[in-house]
């Protein structure tokens, strides 16, 4: 390993590989150096090559090609699509890399166990990007619980408010719209929540049940006269999900308003009014939300029975204005509630004391999953530097249960909410 820096290769140069991990390397040149990159999309590869000054012979058109070569760096970031993670992680582990592996680890439990087996066999760190575990919001909550300030945790109620526009972007028009091409919504979006809620409870899940459906984004809910594409739609002015307004015209969210980062750059890596108009005419993000080929849910509830009789209740909904998480943890001596968007926690004990905790003031920047993205990468870099054997919070060893619970929740939802035991 280079004495001063950790070297990394990045497989997949999209929203995560390029915008998050690549950006981290750009902002922390003293910590991370990108040694090689891989992506089949020429525009993504070229953009990253130029930005990070990677020699052409270290730019690959697939992760497979890159990992077939002798090891090029200390660690690999696997930021390809959900169904590619097991194969790419396996190839990278065999080549000798430590991994920063995007969630979900796999779309089935066998895949998760395979990555775990290979991590043990090759004695490499595999850190799953369950970034919430590193955000000041959840680490503060965990500290409050661990210090016993609300007594024993009996009930956790949590909500993931996906945001109507984010849902339309990613889960109706975008890459996570079909479970067979990516993974069920409760795994793709909410394995984070399963992970962080179980971690906060400090207990193991015993049983799971779930309900939910795709309530709105289907042909039979289309407004009268709706066209196949928003650009052609005579009724789009009355549609909250109009893609032309969101990506092209709005004075808040669009390229015309100067927005060029996610989600606009998913339509085109070089967003201009012209490239975005073309993407709306020709690409998936210009489609009517009632006329897509999506099948994932737009709302789901999950109930988890823990091994000490405490319970977790989780709701995910597309139908919110903003995109954030809320939580209330109820214990035998107090309760604490939080709003991640406001970066704020309120702690009440049952002796009449209240404490307001403003995490913006305490912890500085809250960007990127409430600050979790950057903390996770920093800890990963520090771990590799240290040469220590210990595990990070979101090691593969600690990440399997969340995937198992999410997959069982999906099975329960498809089986009319049957209560299913959690066992490996
Ligand atoms: N940790 C989080 O909070 C978080 C947030 C969003 C997404 N994700 C996960 O991260 C992963 C990437 O998400 P994204 O938003 O960056 O998706 P994306 O579609 O923007 O990026 C994926 C990239 O992988 C590339 N790719 C496809 N096949 C490849 C191959 N064989 N070799 C190399 N690259 C290949 C694609 O061309 C694309 O550029 C997904 O699994 C997603 O579920 C995690």
Coordinates of C-alpha atoms and ligand atoms in Angstrom, one line a residue:
X1 CA 0.0 0.0 0.0
X2 CA 1.2 3.5 -0.9
X3 CA 2.5 5.0 2.4
X4 CA 0.3 8.1 2.3
X5 CA -2.8 7.2 0.4
X6 CA -5.2 4.4 -0.2
X7 CA -5.5 3.5 -3.9
X8 CA -8.9 2.5 -5.3
X9 CA -10.4 1.3 -8.5
X10 CA -14.1 2.1 -9.2
X11 CA -16.4 -0.2 -11.0
X12 CA -19.6 1.7 -12.1
X13 CA -19.4 5.4 -12.7
X14 CA -23.0 6.5 -12.1
X15 CA -24.7 8.3 -9.2
X16 CA -22.6 6.5 -6.6
X17 CA -19.3 5.6 -8.2
X18 CA -18.8 9.0 -9.9
X19 CA -20.8 11.5 -7.9
X20 CA -20.0 10.2 -4.4
X21 CA -16.9 8.1 -4.2
X22 CA -15.1 9.8 -7.1
X23 CA -16.0 13.2 -5.6
X24 CA -14.7 12.1 -2.2
X25 CA -11.3 11.2 -3.9
X26 CA -11.2 14.6 -5.7
X27 CA -11.9 16.4 -2.4
X28 CA -9.4 14.3 -0.4
X29 CA -6.4 13.8 -2.6
X30 CA -4.2 13.3 0.4
X31 CA -6.3 10.2 1.4
X32 CA -7.4 8.5 -1.8
X33 CA -6.0 8.1 -5.3
X34 CA -8.1 6.5 -8.0
X35 CA -6.0 4.0 -9.9
X36 CA -8.4 2.7 -12.5
X37 CA -12.0 2.9 -13.5
X38 CA -14.6 0.8 -15.4
X39 CA -17.9 1.5 -17.0
X40 CA -19.4 0.3 -20.3
X41 CA -20.9 3.8 -21.0
X42 CA -18.4 5.8 -23.0
X43 CA -19.8 9.1 -21.8
X44 CA -19.4 8.2 -18.1
X45 CA -15.9 6.7 -18.7
X46 CA -14.7 9.7 -20.6
X47 CA -16.1 12.2 -18.0
X48 CA -14.4 10.4 -15.1
X49 CA -11.1 9.9 -17.1
X50 CA -10.9 13.6 -17.7
X51 CA -11.9 14.7 -14.3
X52 CA -9.6 12.3 -12.4
X53 CA -6.8 12.3 -15.0
X54 CA -6.7 8.5 -15.4
X55 CA -4.3 7.1 -18.0
X56 CA -6.3 5.5 -20.9
X57 CA -4.7 2.1 -20.2
X58 CA -6.4 2.2 -16.8
X59 CA -9.9 2.9 -18.2
X60 CA -11.9 -0.3 -18.8
X61 CA -15.3 -0.9 -20.4
X62 CA -16.3 -3.4 -17.8
X63 CA -15.6 -4.4 -14.2
X64 CA -15.1 -7.9 -15.5
X65 CA -12.1 -6.8 -17.6
X66 CA -10.6 -4.7 -14.8
X67 CA -10.9 -7.5 -12.2
X68 CA -9.4 -10.1 -14.6
X69 CA -6.1 -8.2 -14.4
X70 CA -3.6 -8.5 -11.5
X71 CA -4.6 -6.3 -8.6
X72 CA -4.3 -2.6 -9.5
X73 CA -5.0 -0.9 -6.1
X74 CA -5.6 -1.6 -2.5
X75 CA -9.4 -1.4 -2.6
X76 CA -12.3 -1.6 -5.1
X77 CA -15.5 0.3 -5.0
X78 CA -18.4 -1.8 -6.4
X79 CA -21.0 0.7 -7.6
X80 CA -22.6 -1.2 -10.4
X81 CA -26.2 -2.2 -10.6
X82 CA -27.9 -4.3 -7.9
X83 CA -27.9 -7.6 -9.8
X84 CA -24.2 -7.3 -10.7
X85 CA -22.8 -6.9 -7.2
X86 CA -22.2 -10.6 -6.4
X87 CA -20.2 -11.3 -9.6
X88 CA -18.2 -8.1 -9.4
X89 CA -17.5 -8.4 -5.7
X90 CA -16.5 -12.1 -6.2
X91 CA -14.1 -11.2 -9.0
X92 CA -12.6 -8.3 -7.0
X93 CA -12.1 -10.4 -3.9
X94 CA -10.4 -13.1 -5.9
X95 CA -8.1 -10.5 -7.4
X96 CA -7.1 -9.3 -3.9
X97 CA -9.0 -6.1 -3.3
X98 CA -10.7 -4.9 -0.1
X99 CA -14.2 -3.8 -1.0
X100 CA -16.5 -0.8 -0.5
X101 CA -19.6 -2.6 -1.8
X102 CA -22.8 -0.8 -2.6
X103 CA -26.0 -2.1 -1.2
X104 CA -27.8 -4.4 -1.8
X105 CA -25.1 -6.9 -1.4
X106 CA -27.2 -9.3 -3.5
X107 CA -30.8 -9.7 -4.5
X108 CA -31.1 -13.0 -2.7
X109 CA -29.8 -14.5 0.5
X110 CA -27.6 -17.0 -1.3
X111 CA -25.8 -14.2 -3.0
X112 CA -25.2 -12.4 0.3
X113 CA -23.8 -15.6 1.9
X114 CA -21.5 -16.2 -1.2
X115 CA -19.9 -12.7 -0.7
X116 CA -19.5 -13.4 3.0
X117 CA -17.9 -16.7 2.3
X118 CA -15.4 -15.1 -0.2
X119 CA -14.6 -12.3 2.2
X120 CA -13.7 -14.8 4.8
X121 CA -11.8 -17.1 2.4
X122 CA -9.7 -14.2 1.0
X123 CA -9.4 -12.4 4.3
X124 CA -10.5 -9.1 2.9
X125 CA -12.5 -6.3 4.4
X126 CA -16.0 -6.0 2.7
X127 CA -17.7 -2.9 3.9
X128 CA -21.4 -2.6 2.7
X129 CA -22.5 1.0 2.0
X130 CA -25.1 1.1 4.7
X131 CA -24.3 4.8 5.1
X132 CA -26.9 5.6 7.6
X133 CA -24.9 3.9 10.3
X134 CA -22.3 6.6 10.0
X135 CA -24.5 9.6 10.0
X136 CA -24.5 11.9 13.1
X137 CA -28.3 11.6 13.2
X138 CA -28.3 7.8 13.8
X139 CA -25.0 7.6 15.7
X140 CA -26.4 10.1 18.2
X141 CA -29.6 8.2 18.5
X142 CA -27.6 5.0 19.0
X143 CA -25.5 6.7 21.7
X144 CA -28.7 7.9 23.6
X145 CA -30.1 4.3 23.5
X146 CA -26.8 2.7 24.5
X147 CA -26.3 5.1 27.4
X148 CA -29.7 3.8 28.7
X149 CA -31.2 7.3 28.7
X150 CA -34.7 6.0 27.6
X151 CA -34.4 2.7 29.4
X152 CA -35.1 -0.5 27.5
X153 CA -36.3 0.0 23.9
X154 CA -39.8 -1.5 23.5
X155 CA -41.2 0.2 20.3
X156 CA -39.6 1.7 17.3
X157 CA -41.7 3.5 14.7
X158 CA -39.9 4.8 11.6
X159 CA -40.9 6.2 8.3
X160 CA -39.0 6.6 5.0
X161 CA -40.6 9.4 3.0
X162 CA -39.3 8.7 -0.4
X163 CA -40.6 11.9 -2.1
X164 CA -43.1 11.9 -5.0
X165 CA -40.5 13.1 -7.5
X166 CA -37.7 10.7 -6.3
X167 CA -40.1 7.8 -6.5
X168 CA -41.2 8.8 -10.0
X169 CA -37.5 9.2 -11.0
X170 CA -36.0 6.0 -9.6
X171 CA -38.9 3.6 -9.0
X172 CA -41.3 4.3 -11.8
X173 CA -39.2 5.6 -14.8
X174 CA -35.7 4.7 -13.6
X175 CA -33.3 1.8 -12.8
X176 CA -35.2 0.4 -9.8
X177 CA -38.7 0.3 -11.3
X178 CA -38.8 -3.5 -11.8
X179 CA -37.9 -6.1 -9.2
X180 CA -36.7 -8.6 -11.8
X181 CA -34.2 -6.1 -13.2
X182 CA -33.0 -4.6 -9.9
X183 CA -34.6 -5.7 -6.6
X184 CA -37.8 -5.3 -4.7
X185 CA -38.3 -1.7 -3.3
X186 CA -38.1 -2.9 0.3
X187 CA -34.6 -4.3 -0.4
X188 CA -33.4 -1.7 -2.9
X189 CA -34.4 1.4 -1.0
X190 CA -35.1 0.2 2.5
X191 CA -32.4 -2.3 3.4
X192 CA -30.8 0.8 4.9
X193 CA -33.8 1.1 7.2
X194 CA -33.9 -2.6 8.1
X195 CA -30.2 -2.3 8.9
X196 CA -30.3 0.8 11.0
X197 CA -33.5 -0.1 12.9
X198 CA -32.1 -3.5 13.9
X199 CA -28.8 -1.9 14.9
X200 CA -30.6 0.7 17.0
X201 CA -32.7 -2.0 18.7
X202 CA -29.6 -4.0 19.6
X203 CA -31.7 -7.1 19.1
X204 CA -32.2 -9.9 16.5
X205 CA -35.4 -10.1 14.4
X206 CA -37.6 -13.0 15.1
X207 CA -40.7 -12.6 12.8
X208 CA -41.6 -10.3 10.0
X209 CA -44.9 -9.4 8.2
X210 CA -45.6 -6.8 5.6
X211 CA -48.3 -5.2 3.3
X212 CA -48.0 -2.9 0.4
X213 CA -48.7 -2.4 -3.3
X214 CA -48.2 -0.2 -6.4
X215 CA -51.2 1.9 -5.7
X216 CA -50.9 4.7 -8.2
X217 CA -48.3 4.2 -11.0
X218 CA -50.4 1.9 -13.3
X219 CA -52.3 2.3 -16.5
X220 CA -55.7 2.0 -14.9
X221 CA -54.9 5.2 -12.8
X222 CA -53.9 7.3 -15.8
X223 CA -55.8 10.6 -16.2
X224 CA -58.1 10.8 -19.1
X225 CA -56.2 11.7 -22.3
X226 CA -52.7 11.1 -20.8
X227 CA -50.1 10.6 -23.5
X228 CA -47.2 8.0 -23.4
X229 CA -44.6 10.8 -23.1
X230 CA -44.9 14.0 -21.0
X231 CA -43.7 16.2 -24.0
X232 CA -46.9 15.1 -25.9
X233 CA -49.3 15.2 -23.0
X234 CA -52.3 17.5 -23.2
X235 CA -53.1 17.0 -19.4
X236 CA -49.6 17.4 -18.0
X237 CA -50.2 20.8 -16.4
X238 CA -52.4 19.0 -13.9
X239 CA -50.0 16.1 -13.2
X240 CA -47.6 16.4 -10.3
X241 CA -45.4 13.8 -12.0
X242 CA -44.9 15.8 -15.2
X243 CA -41.3 15.2 -16.3
X244 CA -41.1 18.3 -18.5
X245 CA -41.8 20.5 -15.6
X246 CA -39.5 18.7 -13.2
X247 CA -36.4 18.2 -15.4
X248 CA -36.7 21.0 -18.0
X249 CA -38.9 24.0 -16.9
X250 CA -39.3 24.3 -13.2
X251 CA -37.7 27.3 -11.5
X252 CA -36.8 25.0 -8.6
X253 CA -35.7 21.6 -9.9
X254 CA -34.8 21.8 -13.6
X255 CA -31.8 22.3 -15.8
X256 CA -33.2 25.7 -16.7
X257 CA -32.9 26.6 -13.1
X258 CA -29.2 25.7 -13.2
X259 CA -29.6 22.2 -11.7
X260 CA -27.0 19.9 -13.1
X261 CA -26.4 17.3 -10.4
X262 CA -28.5 14.2 -9.4
X263 CA -31.1 13.5 -10.5
X264 CA -30.8 15.7 -13.6
X265 CA -27.4 14.2 -14.6
X266 CA -28.9 10.7 -14.7
X267 CA -30.7 11.8 -17.9
X268 CA -27.5 13.0 -19.4
X269 CA -24.0 13.3 -17.8
X270 CA -23.7 16.8 -19.5
X271 CA -27.0 18.4 -18.7
X272 CA -28.1 21.3 -20.9
X273 CA -31.6 22.3 -22.0
X274 CA -30.8 20.6 -25.3
X275 CA -29.5 17.3 -23.9
X276 CA -32.3 17.1 -21.3
X277 CA -35.0 17.8 -23.9
X278 CA -33.6 15.1 -26.1
X279 CA -33.5 12.7 -23.1
X280 CA -37.2 13.5 -22.4
X281 CA -38.1 12.8 -26.0
X282 CA -36.1 9.6 -26.4
X283 CA -35.2 8.2 -23.0
X284 CA -36.9 6.5 -20.1
X285 CA -37.3 9.6 -18.0
X286 CA -39.7 11.3 -20.4
X287 CA -42.3 8.5 -20.1
X288 CA -45.7 9.0 -18.5
X289 CA -45.6 7.6 -15.0
X290 CA -48.9 5.7 -15.7
X291 CA -47.5 4.1 -18.9
X292 CA -44.1 2.6 -17.7
X293 CA -43.2 -1.0 -17.3
X294 CA -42.7 -0.6 -13.5
X295 CA -43.9 -3.2 -10.9
X296 CA -42.3 -2.2 -7.6
X297 CA -44.5 -0.9 -4.7
X298 CA -45.1 2.8 -4.0
X299 CA -46.0 2.2 -0.3
X300 CA -45.2 -0.6 2.1
X301 CA -45.4 -1.3 5.8
X302 CA -43.2 -3.8 7.7
X303 CA -43.7 -5.2 11.2
X304 CA -40.7 -6.8 12.9
X305 CA -41.0 -8.8 16.1
X306 CA -37.7 -8.8 18.0
X307 CA -36.3 -11.6 20.1
X308 CA -37.1 -9.9 23.4
X309 CA -40.7 -9.1 22.5
X310 CA -40.0 -5.5 21.5
X311 CA -41.3 -4.4 18.0
X312 CA -40.4 -2.3 15.0
X313 CA -42.9 -0.8 12.7
X314 CA -41.7 0.8 9.5
X315 CA -43.5 2.6 6.7
X316 CA -42.2 3.6 3.3
X317 CA -44.3 5.9 1.1
X318 CA -43.8 7.6 -2.2
X319 CA -46.4 10.2 -1.4
X320 CA -44.4 12.9 0.4
X321 CA -43.2 16.2 -0.7
X322 CA -39.6 15.9 0.6
X323 CA -37.3 12.9 0.8
X324 CA -36.3 12.1 4.3
X325 CA -36.6 9.8 7.3
X326 CA -38.4 10.2 10.7
X327 CA -38.2 8.0 13.7
X328 CA -39.6 7.6 17.3
X329 CA -37.9 5.2 19.7
X330 CA -40.0 4.5 22.8
X331 CA -38.3 3.1 25.9
X332 CA -39.3 2.1 29.4
X333 CA -37.9 5.4 30.9
X334 CA -38.3 7.9 28.0
X335 CA -38.6 8.3 24.3
X336 CA -36.7 10.1 21.6
X337 CA -38.0 11.3 18.2
X338 CA -36.1 12.6 15.2
X339 CA -36.4 14.2 11.9
X340 CA -33.4 13.6 9.6
X341 CA -34.4 16.4 7.3
X342 CA -34.2 18.9 10.1
X343 CA -31.2 17.0 11.6
X344 CA -33.0 17.3 14.9
X345 CA -33.7 14.9 17.8
X346 CA -36.0 15.5 20.8
X347 CA -35.5 13.5 23.9
X348 CA -38.1 13.3 26.7
X349 CA -37.5 11.3 29.9
X350 CA -40.4 10.3 32.0
X351 CA -39.3 12.6 34.8
X352 CA -40.4 15.7 32.9
X353 CA -37.1 16.6 31.3
X354 CA -36.8 17.4 27.6
X355 CA -33.6 17.9 25.6
X356 CA -33.5 19.3 22.1
X357 CA -30.5 18.1 20.0
X358 CA -29.7 20.1 16.9
X359 CA -27.2 18.0 14.9
X360 CA -26.6 20.8 12.4
X361 CA -24.9 22.8 15.1
X362 CA -23.2 19.9 16.7
X363 CA -21.9 18.1 13.7
X364 CA -21.4 20.5 10.8
X365 CA -22.1 19.3 7.2
X366 CA -25.1 17.0 6.8
X367 CA -24.8 16.4 3.1
X368 CA -24.8 12.9 1.6
X369 CA -27.2 10.7 3.7
X370 CA -27.0 13.1 6.6
X371 CA -23.2 13.1 6.5
X372 CA -23.0 9.3 6.5
X373 CA -21.3 8.9 3.0
X374 CA -18.2 10.9 3.8
X375 CA -17.8 9.4 7.4
X376 CA -18.0 5.9 5.9
X377 CA -15.4 6.5 3.3
X378 CA -13.1 8.1 5.8
X379 CA -13.4 5.2 8.2
X380 CA -12.7 2.8 5.4
X381 CA -9.6 4.6 4.4
X382 CA -8.4 4.8 8.0
X383 CA -9.1 1.1 8.5
X384 CA -7.0 0.1 5.4
X385 CA -4.2 2.5 6.6
X386 CA -4.2 1.0 10.0
X387 CA -3.8 -2.5 8.7
X388 CA -6.1 -3.6 11.6
X389 CA -8.3 -6.6 11.4
X390 CA -11.4 -5.2 13.2
X391 CA -14.7 -4.7 11.4
X392 CA -16.5 -1.6 10.5
X393 CA -20.1 -1.0 11.6
X394 CA -21.4 -2.1 8.2
X395 CA -19.1 -5.0 7.5
X396 CA -20.6 -7.8 5.5
X397 CA -20.8 -9.8 8.7
X398 CA -23.2 -7.1 10.1
X399 CA -25.1 -6.6 6.9
X400 CA -26.7 -9.9 6.1
X401 CA -29.6 -9.7 8.7
X402 CA -31.0 -6.5 7.1
X403 CA -31.1 -8.2 3.7
X404 CA -32.7 -11.3 5.1
X405 CA -35.4 -9.3 6.9
X406 CA -36.1 -7.2 3.7
X407 CA -36.4 -10.3 1.5
X408 CA -38.7 -11.9 4.0
X409 CA -40.8 -8.8 4.2
X410 CA -41.2 -9.0 0.4
X411 CA -42.2 -12.6 0.6
X412 CA -44.7 -11.8 3.3
X413 CA -46.2 -8.9 1.2
X414 CA -46.6 -11.3 -1.7
X415 CA -48.2 -13.8 0.6
X416 CA -51.0 -11.5 2.0
X417 CA -49.0 -10.4 4.9
X418 CA -48.2 -13.8 6.4
X419 CA -45.9 -13.7 9.5
X420 CA -42.6 -15.3 8.6
X421 CA -39.8 -16.5 10.9
X422 CA -36.4 -15.0 10.5
X423 CA -33.9 -17.8 10.3
X424 CA -30.9 -18.5 8.2
Ligands
LIG1 N1 -25.7 3.4 -0.4 C1 -26.6 4.2 -0.9 O1 -27.2 5.0 -0.1 C2 -27.1 4.1 -2.3 C3 -27.8 5.1 -2.9 C4 -28.1 5.0 -4.2 C5 -27.8 3.8 -4.9 N2 -27.1 2.8 -4.3 C6 -26.7 1.6 -5.0 O2 -25.5 1.8 -5.7 C7 -25.5 1.1 -6.9 C8 -25.2 2.1 -8.1 O3 -26.3 3.0 -8.1 P1 -26.2 4.3 -9.0 O4 -27.3 5.2 -8.6 O5 -24.8 4.8 -9.1 O6 -26.6 3.6 -10.4 P2 -26.2 4.1 -11.9 O7 -27.0 3.3 -12.8 O8 -26.1 5.6 -11.9 O9 -24.6 3.6 -12.0 C9 -24.3 2.2 -12.3 C10 -23.2 2.3 -13.3 O10 -22.7 0.9 -13.5 C11 -22.3 0.8 -14.9 N3 -22.1 -0.6 -15.2 C12 -23.1 -1.4 -15.8 N4 -22.5 -2.6 -16.1 C13 -21.2 -2.5 -15.7 C14 -20.1 -3.4 -15.8 N5 -20.2 -4.6 -16.2 N6 -18.9 -2.9 -15.3 C15 -18.7 -1.7 -14.8 N7 -19.8 -0.8 -14.8 C16 -21.0 -1.2 -15.2 C17 -23.5 1.6 -15.6 O11 -23.1 1.9 -16.9 C18 -23.7 2.8 -14.7 O12 -22.9 3.9 -15.1 C19 -26.8 0.4 -7.0 O13 -26.7 -1.0 -6.7 C20 -27.7 1.1 -6.1 O14 -28.7 0.3 -5.5 C21 -26.7 2.9 -3.0

